[in-house]
Short mmCIF file of C-alpha atoms in Angstrom, two decimals:
data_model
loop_
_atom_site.label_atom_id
_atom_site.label_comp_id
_atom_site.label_asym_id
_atom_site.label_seq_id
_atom_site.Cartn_x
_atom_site.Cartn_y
_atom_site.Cartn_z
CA UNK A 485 -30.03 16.01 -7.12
CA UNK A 486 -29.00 18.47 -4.62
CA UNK A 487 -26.42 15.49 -2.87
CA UNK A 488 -25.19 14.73 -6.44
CA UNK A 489 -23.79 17.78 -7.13
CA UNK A 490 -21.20 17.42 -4.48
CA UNK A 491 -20.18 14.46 -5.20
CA UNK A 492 -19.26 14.87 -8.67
CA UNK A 493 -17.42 17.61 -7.17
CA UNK A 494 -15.43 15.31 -5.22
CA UNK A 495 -15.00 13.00 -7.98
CA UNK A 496 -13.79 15.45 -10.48
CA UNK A 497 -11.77 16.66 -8.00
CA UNK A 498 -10.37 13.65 -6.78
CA UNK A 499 -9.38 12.68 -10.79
CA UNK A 500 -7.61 15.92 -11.05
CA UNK A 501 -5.73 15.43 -8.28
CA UNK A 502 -4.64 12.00 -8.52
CA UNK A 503 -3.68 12.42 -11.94
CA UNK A 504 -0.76 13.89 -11.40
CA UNK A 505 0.34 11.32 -8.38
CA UNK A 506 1.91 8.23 -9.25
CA UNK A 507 -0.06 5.35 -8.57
CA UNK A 508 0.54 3.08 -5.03
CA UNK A 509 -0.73 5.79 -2.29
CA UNK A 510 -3.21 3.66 -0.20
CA UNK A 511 -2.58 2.54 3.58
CA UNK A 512 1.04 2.01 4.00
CA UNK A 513 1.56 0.06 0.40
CA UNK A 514 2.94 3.78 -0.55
CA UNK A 515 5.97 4.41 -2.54
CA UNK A 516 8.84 3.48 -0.57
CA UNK A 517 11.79 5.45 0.52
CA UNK A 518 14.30 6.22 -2.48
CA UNK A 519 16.16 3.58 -3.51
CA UNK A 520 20.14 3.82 -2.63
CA UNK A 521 22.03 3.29 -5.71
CA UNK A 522 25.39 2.10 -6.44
CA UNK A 523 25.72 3.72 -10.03
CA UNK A 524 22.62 6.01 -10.16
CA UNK A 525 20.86 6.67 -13.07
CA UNK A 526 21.25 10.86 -14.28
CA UNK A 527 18.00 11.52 -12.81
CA UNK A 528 18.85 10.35 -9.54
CA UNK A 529 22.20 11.66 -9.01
CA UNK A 530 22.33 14.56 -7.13
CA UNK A 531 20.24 13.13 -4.78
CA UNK A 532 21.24 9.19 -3.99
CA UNK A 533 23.10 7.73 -0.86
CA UNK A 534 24.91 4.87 -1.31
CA UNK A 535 23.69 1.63 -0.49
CA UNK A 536 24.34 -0.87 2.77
CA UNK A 537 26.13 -3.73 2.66
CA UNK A 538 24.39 -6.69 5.46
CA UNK A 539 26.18 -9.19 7.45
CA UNK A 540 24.95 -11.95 9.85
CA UNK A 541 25.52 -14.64 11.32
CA UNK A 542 23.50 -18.60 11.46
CA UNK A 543 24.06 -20.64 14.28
CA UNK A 544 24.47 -24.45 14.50
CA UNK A 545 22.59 -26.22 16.76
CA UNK A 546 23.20 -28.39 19.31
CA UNK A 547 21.54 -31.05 17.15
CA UNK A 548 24.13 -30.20 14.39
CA UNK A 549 21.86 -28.53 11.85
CA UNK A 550 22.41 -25.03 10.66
CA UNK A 551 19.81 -22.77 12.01
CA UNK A 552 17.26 -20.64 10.18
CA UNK A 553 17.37 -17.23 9.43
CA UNK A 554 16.89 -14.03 7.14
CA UNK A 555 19.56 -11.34 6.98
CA UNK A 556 19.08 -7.93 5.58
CA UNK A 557 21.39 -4.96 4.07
CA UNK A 558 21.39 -2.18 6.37
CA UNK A 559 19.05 -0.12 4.22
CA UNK A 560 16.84 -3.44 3.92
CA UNK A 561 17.56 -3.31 0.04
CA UNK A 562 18.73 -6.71 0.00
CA UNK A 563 17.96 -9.76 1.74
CA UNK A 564 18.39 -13.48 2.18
CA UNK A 565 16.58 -16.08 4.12
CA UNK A 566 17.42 -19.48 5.28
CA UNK A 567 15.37 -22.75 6.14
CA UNK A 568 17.18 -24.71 8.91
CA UNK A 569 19.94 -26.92 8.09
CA UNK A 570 20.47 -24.48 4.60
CA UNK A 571 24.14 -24.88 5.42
CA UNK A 572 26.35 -27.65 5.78
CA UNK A 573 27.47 -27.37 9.17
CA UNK A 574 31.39 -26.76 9.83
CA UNK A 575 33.38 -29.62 11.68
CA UNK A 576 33.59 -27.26 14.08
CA UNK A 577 30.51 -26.09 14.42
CA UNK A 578 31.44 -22.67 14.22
CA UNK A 579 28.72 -20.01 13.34
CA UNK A 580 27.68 -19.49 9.44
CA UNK A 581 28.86 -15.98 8.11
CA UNK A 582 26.32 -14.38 5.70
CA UNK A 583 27.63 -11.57 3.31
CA UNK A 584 25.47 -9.22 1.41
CA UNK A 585 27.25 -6.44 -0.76
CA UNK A 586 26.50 -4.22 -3.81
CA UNK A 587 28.92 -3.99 -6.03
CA UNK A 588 29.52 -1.76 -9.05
CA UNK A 589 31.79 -4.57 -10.55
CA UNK A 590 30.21 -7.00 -12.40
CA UNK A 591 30.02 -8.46 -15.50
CA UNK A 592 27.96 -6.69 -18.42
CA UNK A 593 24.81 -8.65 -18.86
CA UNK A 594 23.87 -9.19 -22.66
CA UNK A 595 20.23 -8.22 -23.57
CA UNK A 596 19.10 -7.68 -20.20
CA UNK A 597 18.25 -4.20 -18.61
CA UNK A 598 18.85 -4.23 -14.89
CA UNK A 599 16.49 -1.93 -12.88
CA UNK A 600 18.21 -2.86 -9.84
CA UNK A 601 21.52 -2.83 -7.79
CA UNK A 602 23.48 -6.34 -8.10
CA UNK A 603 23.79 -7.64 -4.96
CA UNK A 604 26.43 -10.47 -4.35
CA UNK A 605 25.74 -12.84 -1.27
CA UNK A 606 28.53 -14.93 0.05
CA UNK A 607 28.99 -17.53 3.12
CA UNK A 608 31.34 -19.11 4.87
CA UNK A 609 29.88 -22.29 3.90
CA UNK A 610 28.07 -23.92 0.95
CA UNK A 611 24.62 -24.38 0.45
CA UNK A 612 23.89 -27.70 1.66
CA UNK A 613 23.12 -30.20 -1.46
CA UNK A 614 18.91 -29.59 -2.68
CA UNK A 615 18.45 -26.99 -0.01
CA UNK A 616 17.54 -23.26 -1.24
CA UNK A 617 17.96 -19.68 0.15
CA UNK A 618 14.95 -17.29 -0.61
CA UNK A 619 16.82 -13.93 -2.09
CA UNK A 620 14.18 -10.82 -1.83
CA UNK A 621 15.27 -7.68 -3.57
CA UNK A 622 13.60 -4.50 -3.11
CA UNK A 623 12.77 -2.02 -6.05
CA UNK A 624 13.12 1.46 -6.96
CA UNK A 625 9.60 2.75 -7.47
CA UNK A 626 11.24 4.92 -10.06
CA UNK A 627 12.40 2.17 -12.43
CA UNK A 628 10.33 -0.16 -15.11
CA UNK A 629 9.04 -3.20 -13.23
CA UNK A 630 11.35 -6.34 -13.12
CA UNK A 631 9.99 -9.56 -15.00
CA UNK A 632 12.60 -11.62 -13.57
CA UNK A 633 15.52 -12.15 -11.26
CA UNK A 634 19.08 -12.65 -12.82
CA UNK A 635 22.53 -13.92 -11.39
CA UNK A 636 25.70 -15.02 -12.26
CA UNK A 637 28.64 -17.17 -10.12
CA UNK A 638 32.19 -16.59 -10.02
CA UNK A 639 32.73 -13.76 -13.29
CA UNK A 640 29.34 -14.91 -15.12
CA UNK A 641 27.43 -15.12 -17.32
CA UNK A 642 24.51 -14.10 -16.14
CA UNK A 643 21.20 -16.18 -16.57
CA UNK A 644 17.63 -15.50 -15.63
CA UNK A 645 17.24 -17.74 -12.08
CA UNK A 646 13.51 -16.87 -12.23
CA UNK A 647 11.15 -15.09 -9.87
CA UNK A 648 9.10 -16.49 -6.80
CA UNK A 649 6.87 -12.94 -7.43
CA UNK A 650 6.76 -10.27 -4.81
CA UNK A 651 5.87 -11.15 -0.61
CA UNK A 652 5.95 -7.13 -0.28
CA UNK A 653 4.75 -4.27 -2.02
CA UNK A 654 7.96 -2.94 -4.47
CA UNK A 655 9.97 -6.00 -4.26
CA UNK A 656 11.06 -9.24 -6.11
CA UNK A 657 12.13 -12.45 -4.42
CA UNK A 658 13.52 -15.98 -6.27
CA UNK A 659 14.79 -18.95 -4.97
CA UNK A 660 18.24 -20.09 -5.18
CA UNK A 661 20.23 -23.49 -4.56
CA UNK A 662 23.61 -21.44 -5.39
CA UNK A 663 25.25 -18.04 -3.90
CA UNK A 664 26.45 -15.89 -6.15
CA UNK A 665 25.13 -12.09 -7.26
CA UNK A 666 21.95 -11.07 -8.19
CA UNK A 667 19.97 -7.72 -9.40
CA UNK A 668 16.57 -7.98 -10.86
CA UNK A 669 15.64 -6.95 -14.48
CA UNK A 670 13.97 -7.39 -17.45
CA UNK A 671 15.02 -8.60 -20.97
CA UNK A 672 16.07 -5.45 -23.47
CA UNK A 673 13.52 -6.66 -26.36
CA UNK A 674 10.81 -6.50 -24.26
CA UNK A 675 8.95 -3.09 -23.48
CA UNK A 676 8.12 -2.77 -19.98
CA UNK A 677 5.65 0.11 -18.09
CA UNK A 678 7.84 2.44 -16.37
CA UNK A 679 5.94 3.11 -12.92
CA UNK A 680 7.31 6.21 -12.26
CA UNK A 681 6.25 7.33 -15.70
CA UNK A 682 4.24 10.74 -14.98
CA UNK A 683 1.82 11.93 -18.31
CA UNK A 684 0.39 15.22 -18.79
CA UNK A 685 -3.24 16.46 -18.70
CA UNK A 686 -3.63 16.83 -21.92
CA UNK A 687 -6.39 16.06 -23.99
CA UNK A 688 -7.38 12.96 -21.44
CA UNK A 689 -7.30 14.54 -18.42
CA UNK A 690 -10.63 16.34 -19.03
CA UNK A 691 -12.32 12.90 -20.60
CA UNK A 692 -11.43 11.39 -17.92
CA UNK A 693 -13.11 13.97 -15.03
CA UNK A 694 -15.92 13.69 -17.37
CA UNK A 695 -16.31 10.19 -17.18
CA UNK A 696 -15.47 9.89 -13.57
CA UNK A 697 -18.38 12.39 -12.65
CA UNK A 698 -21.10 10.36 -14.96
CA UNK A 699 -19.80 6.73 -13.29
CA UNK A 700 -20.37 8.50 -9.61
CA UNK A 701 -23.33 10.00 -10.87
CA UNK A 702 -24.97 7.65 -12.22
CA UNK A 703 -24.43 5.11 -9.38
CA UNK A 704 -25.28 7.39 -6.78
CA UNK A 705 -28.08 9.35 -7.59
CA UNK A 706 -30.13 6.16 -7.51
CA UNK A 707 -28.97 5.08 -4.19
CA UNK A 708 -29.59 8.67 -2.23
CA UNK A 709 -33.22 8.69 -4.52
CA UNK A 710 -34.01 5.65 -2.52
CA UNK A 711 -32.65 6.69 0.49
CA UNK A 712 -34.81 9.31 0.26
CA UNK A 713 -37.56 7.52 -0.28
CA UNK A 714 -37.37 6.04 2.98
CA UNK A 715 -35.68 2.52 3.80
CA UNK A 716 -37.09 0.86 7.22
CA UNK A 717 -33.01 0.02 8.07
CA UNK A 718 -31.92 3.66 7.12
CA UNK A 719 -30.78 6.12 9.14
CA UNK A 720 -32.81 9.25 9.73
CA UNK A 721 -32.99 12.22 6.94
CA UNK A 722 -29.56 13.67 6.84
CA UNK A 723 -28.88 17.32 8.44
CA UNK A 724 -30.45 16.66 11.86
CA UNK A 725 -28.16 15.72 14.71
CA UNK A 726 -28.22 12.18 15.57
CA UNK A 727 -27.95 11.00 19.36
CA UNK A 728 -26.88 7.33 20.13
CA UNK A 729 -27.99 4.41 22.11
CA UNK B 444 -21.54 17.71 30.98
CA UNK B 445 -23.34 18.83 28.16
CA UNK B 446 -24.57 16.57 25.20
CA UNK B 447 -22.39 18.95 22.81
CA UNK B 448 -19.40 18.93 24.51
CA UNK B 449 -19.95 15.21 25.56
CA UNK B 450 -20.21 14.44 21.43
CA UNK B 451 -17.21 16.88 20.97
CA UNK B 452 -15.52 15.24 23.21
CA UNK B 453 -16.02 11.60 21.41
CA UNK B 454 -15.18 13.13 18.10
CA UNK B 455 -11.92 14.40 18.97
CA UNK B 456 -11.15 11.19 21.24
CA UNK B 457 -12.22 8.59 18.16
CA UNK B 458 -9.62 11.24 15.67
CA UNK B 459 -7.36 11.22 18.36
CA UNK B 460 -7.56 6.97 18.53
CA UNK B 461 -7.58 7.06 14.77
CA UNK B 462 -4.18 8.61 13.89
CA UNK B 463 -2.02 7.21 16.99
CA UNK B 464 -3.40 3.72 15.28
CA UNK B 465 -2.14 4.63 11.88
CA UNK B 466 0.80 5.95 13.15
CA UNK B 467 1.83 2.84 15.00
CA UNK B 468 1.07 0.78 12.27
CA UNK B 469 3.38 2.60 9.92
CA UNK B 470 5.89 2.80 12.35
CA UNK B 471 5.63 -0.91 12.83
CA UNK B 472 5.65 -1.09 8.78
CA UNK B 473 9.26 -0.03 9.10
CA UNK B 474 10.62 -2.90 10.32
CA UNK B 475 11.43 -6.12 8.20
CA UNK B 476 9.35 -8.55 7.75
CA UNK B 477 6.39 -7.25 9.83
CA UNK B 478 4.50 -5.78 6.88
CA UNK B 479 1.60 -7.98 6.49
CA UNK B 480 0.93 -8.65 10.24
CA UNK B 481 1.30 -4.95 10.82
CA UNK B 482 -1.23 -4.09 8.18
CA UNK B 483 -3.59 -7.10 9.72
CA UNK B 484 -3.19 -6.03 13.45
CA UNK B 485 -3.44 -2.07 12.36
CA UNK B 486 -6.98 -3.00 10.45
CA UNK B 487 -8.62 -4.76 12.95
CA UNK B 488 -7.49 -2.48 15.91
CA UNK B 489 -9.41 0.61 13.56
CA UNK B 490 -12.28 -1.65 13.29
CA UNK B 491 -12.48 -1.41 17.03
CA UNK B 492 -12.97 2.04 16.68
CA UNK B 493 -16.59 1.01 15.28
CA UNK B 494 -17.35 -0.61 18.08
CA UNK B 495 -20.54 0.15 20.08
CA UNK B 496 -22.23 2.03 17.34
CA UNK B 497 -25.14 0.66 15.59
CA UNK B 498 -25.13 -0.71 11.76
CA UNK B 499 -27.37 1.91 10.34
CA UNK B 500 -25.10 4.58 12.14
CA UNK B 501 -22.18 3.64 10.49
CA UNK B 502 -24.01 3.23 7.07
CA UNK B 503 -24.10 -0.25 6.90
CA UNK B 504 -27.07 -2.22 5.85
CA UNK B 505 -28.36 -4.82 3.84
CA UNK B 506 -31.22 -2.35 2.17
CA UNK B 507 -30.22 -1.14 -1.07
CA UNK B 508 -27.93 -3.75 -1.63
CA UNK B 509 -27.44 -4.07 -5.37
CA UNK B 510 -26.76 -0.10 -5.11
CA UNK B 511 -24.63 -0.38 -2.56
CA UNK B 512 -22.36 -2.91 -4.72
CA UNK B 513 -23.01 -0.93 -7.66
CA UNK B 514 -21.70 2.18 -6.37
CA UNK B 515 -19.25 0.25 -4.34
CA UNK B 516 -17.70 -0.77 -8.28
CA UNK B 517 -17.95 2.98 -9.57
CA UNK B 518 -15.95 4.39 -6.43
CA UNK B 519 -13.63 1.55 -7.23
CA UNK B 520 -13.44 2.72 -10.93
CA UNK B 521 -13.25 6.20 -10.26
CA UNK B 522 -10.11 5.79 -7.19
CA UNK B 523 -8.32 3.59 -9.82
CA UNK B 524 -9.22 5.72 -12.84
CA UNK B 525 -5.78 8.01 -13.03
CA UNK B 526 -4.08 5.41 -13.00
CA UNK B 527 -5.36 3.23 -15.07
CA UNK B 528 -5.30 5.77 -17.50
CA UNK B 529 -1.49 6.87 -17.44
CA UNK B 530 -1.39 2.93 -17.80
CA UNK B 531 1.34 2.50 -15.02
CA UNK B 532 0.57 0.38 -11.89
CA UNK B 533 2.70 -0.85 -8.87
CA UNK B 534 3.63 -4.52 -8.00
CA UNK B 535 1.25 -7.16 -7.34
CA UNK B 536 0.76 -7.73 -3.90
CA UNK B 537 1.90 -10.98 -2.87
CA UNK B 538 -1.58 -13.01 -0.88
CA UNK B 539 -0.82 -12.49 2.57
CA UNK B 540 -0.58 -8.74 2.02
CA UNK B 541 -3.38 -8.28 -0.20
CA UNK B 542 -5.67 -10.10 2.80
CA UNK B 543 -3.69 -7.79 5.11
CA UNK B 544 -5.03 -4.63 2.61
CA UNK B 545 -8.53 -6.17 2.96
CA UNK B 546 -8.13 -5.78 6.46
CA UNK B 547 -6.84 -2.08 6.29
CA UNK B 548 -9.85 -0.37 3.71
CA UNK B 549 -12.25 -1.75 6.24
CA UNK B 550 -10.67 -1.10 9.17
CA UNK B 551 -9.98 2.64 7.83
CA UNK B 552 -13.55 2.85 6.39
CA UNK B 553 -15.14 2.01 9.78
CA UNK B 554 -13.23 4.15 11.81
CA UNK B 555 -12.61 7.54 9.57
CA UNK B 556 -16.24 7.52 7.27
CA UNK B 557 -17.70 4.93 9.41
CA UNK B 558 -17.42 6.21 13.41
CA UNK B 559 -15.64 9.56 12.74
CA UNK B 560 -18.05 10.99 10.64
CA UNK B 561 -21.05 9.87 12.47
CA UNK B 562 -19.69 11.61 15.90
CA UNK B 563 -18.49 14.49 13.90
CA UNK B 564 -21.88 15.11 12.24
CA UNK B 565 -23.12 15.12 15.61
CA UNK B 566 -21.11 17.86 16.47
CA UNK B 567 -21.19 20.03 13.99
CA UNK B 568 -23.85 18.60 10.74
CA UNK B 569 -22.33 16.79 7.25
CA UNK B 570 -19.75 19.94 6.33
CA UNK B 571 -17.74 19.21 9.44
CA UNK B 572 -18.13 15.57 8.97
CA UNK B 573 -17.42 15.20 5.48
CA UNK B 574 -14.29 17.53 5.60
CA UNK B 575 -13.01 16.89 9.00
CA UNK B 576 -13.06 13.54 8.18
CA UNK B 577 -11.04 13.64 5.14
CA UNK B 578 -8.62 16.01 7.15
CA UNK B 579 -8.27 13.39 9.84
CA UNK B 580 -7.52 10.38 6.92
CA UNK B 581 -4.98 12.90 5.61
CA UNK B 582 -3.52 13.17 8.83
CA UNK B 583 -3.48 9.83 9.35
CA UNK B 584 -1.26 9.25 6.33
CA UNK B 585 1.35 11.85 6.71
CA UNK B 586 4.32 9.27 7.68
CA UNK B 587 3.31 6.68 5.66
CA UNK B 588 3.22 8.93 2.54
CA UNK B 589 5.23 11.17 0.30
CA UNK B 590 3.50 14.94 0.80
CA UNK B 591 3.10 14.94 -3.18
CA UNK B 592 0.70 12.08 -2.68
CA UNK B 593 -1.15 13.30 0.07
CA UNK B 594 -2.89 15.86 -1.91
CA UNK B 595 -4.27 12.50 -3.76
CA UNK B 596 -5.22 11.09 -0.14
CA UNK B 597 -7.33 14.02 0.94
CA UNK B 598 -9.39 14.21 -2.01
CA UNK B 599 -9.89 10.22 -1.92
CA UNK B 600 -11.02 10.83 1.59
CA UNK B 601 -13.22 13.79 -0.11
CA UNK B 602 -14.82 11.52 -2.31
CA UNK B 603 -15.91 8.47 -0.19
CA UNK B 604 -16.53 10.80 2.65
CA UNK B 605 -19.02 12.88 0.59
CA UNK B 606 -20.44 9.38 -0.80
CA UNK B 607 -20.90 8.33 2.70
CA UNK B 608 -22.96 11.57 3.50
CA UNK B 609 -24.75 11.89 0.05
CA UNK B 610 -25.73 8.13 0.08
CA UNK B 611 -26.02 7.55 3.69
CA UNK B 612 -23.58 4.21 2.67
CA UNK B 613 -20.36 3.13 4.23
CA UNK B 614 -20.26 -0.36 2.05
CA UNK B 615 -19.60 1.39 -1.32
CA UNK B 616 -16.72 3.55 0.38
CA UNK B 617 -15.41 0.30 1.57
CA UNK B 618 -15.20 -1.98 -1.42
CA UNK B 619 -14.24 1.08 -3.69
CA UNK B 620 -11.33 1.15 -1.14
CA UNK B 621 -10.75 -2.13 -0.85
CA UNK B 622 -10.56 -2.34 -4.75
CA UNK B 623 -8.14 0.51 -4.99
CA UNK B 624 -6.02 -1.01 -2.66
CA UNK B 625 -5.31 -3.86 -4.02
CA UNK B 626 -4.80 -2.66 -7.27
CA UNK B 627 -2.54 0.33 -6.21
#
């Protein structure tokens, strides 16, 4: 009993605590930086940078074919990747230009909330016929989570080109035969959980220390009662110093 | 040299090992594209830091199973408890990176309640162990996390650390971790 005491401790302690974190603070999968907005939202005003526009370049190869590649905005916000041969290749085999810019100028999409910045990727060459780019948008740990990926071509509409689901912690790819703009978002009708959303103690913080200290509890008192007991693999009685091999 | 000092000595070399891992992996985080084999590499490399000690050291066993994996669930519960709650959550993690995560709770496990806390309660019995040990995991997260979390990250590290002493168990730190991970 004397062992359990402690570690209800910790587990009350650690409920308290973590309450009033948001969640996503384990080994490097942690919030990201803060997202660079082009029009930020009130909240984030005072405190934004504007975002980074990307540019690269795909080779062609000697054999003709376009080769592969992944280019990224500056603040690695946006990005787009291509499989070789993505590209038609110019008669003159001059390089592939890749454009990534946010842009405050865009149509206004109709029943569909945007959590991100739209994004418009250009090249200096068309997609080559059934071949598809991978577009990978990163998120604002701040906003509602994104169902969906939208875009539009030329001055819209825009239409929901789907979602491949996320490669990285806080971001949203989708695959795309056609270059255009793009921002990720969710439709207006439907409620979504904000994950920055912080909620006060309240009546459930002290439920919830409660039932964190039983759960601990009641799985570990059995555990050091055995260990206690004596287990022929166990390590010796806890409290004296231990010397190794 | 003394047996103290020589333990000392190991305690402050295996802390030392710990963070300059977690500190390169971050770092290596940073840049695109590498997340998942920088998580994978990062794990295994802290598993290394295991190395040479025996299983019952560390807290590993196959006695006491079933409570192992029970308690294993309930620090699992309990890490993803807040927020559950608040009912907010972060992105699934696409498959490579939740193997890579896999890779990270029992890399971090081995090293900082596994290795670290045995050679610290050699040196100075389960008070230093428990809380030096959760002060070297804090450490160890400082540039991958935003200071308001970290007060969250110590008293995780509080938690399984004082599990690991109470229980004389490293698996149920490790698949409470593992859990929490890959839901947070």
């Amino acid at each position: 009993m004397k062992r359990g005491v402690p570690l209800a401790l910790a587990a009350a302690a650690y409920v308290a605590v973590a309450w009033v974190v948001q969640p996503g603070f384990f080994d490097g999968i942690a919030p990201p930086a803060p997202y660079r907005w082009v029009s930020p939202p009130p909240q984030f005003q005072s405190s934004n940078q504007p975002p980074l526009p990307g540019h690269g370049t795909l080779k062609v190869a000697s054999n003709g074919v376009v080769d592969p590649g992944t280019i990224f905005t500056g603040d690695g916000q946006a990005s787009i990747s291509f499989v070789p041969g993505s590209f038609e290749a110019p008669p003159d085999r001059s390089p592939i230009s890749v454009e990534i810019r946010p842009t405050a100028n865009f149509p206004q999409p109709s029943g569909i909330t945007l959590v991100t910045n739209v994004y418009c990727f250009t090249a200096s060459a068309p997609l080559s016929s059934g071949k598809q780019a991978l577009i990978t948008l990163r998120l604002s740990d701040q906003m509602p989570t994104p169902s969906t990926v939208y875009g539009y071509r030329d001055q819209g509409p825009w239409e929901d080109v789907g979602s491949t689901g996320s490669a990285a912690a806080f971001s949203i790819s989708t695959r795309t035969s056609w270059l255009g703009c793009f921002a990720a978002g969710y439709p207006s009708n439907v409620r979504q959980t904000a994950q920055g959303a912080r909620l006060g103690g309240g009546q459930a913080l002290p439920i919830v220390v409660a039932g964190a200290i039983v759960v601990v509890i009641l799985a570990g008192l059995p555990l050091a009662l055995l260990r206690r007991r004596g287990s022929p693999a166990g390590p010796p009685p806890p409290g004296k110093r231990r010397s190794r091999r | 040299m003394e047996a103290s000092a020589r333990a000392t000595l190991r305690a402050l070399m295996l802390a030392g090992a710990a963070l300059g891992l977690e500190y390169l992996r971050v770092l290596a985080l940073r840049l695109p594209g590498l997340e998942a084999p920088a998580l994978l590499v990062g794990g295994a490399s802290l598993c290394l830091l295991a190395w040479g000690r025996r299983p019952a050291e560390l807290g590993l066993g196959l006695d006491r199973l079933g409570g192992r994996l029970l308690g294993g669930l309930a620090l699992g519960a309990v890490l993803l408890l807040p927020a559950a709650m608040r009912g907010g959550g972060a992105p699934a993690l696409g498959p490579g990176l939740a193997a890579a995560a896999v890779v990270v709770s029992v890399g971090e496990e081995l090293a900082f309640r596994g290795a670290l806390q045995a050679a610290l309660e050699e040196v100075g019995g389960p008070l230093l162990a428990v809380g030096g040990g959760a002060l070297a995991w804090t450490l160890a997260h400082l540039l991958s996390h935003p200071p308001a979390s970290l007060p969250a990250v110590a008293a995780a590290g509080l938690l399984l650390g004082t599990w690991r002493w109470a229980c004389r168990d490293l698996l149920a730190p490790v698949l409470g971790h593992l859990l929490a991970d890959l839901a947070l």
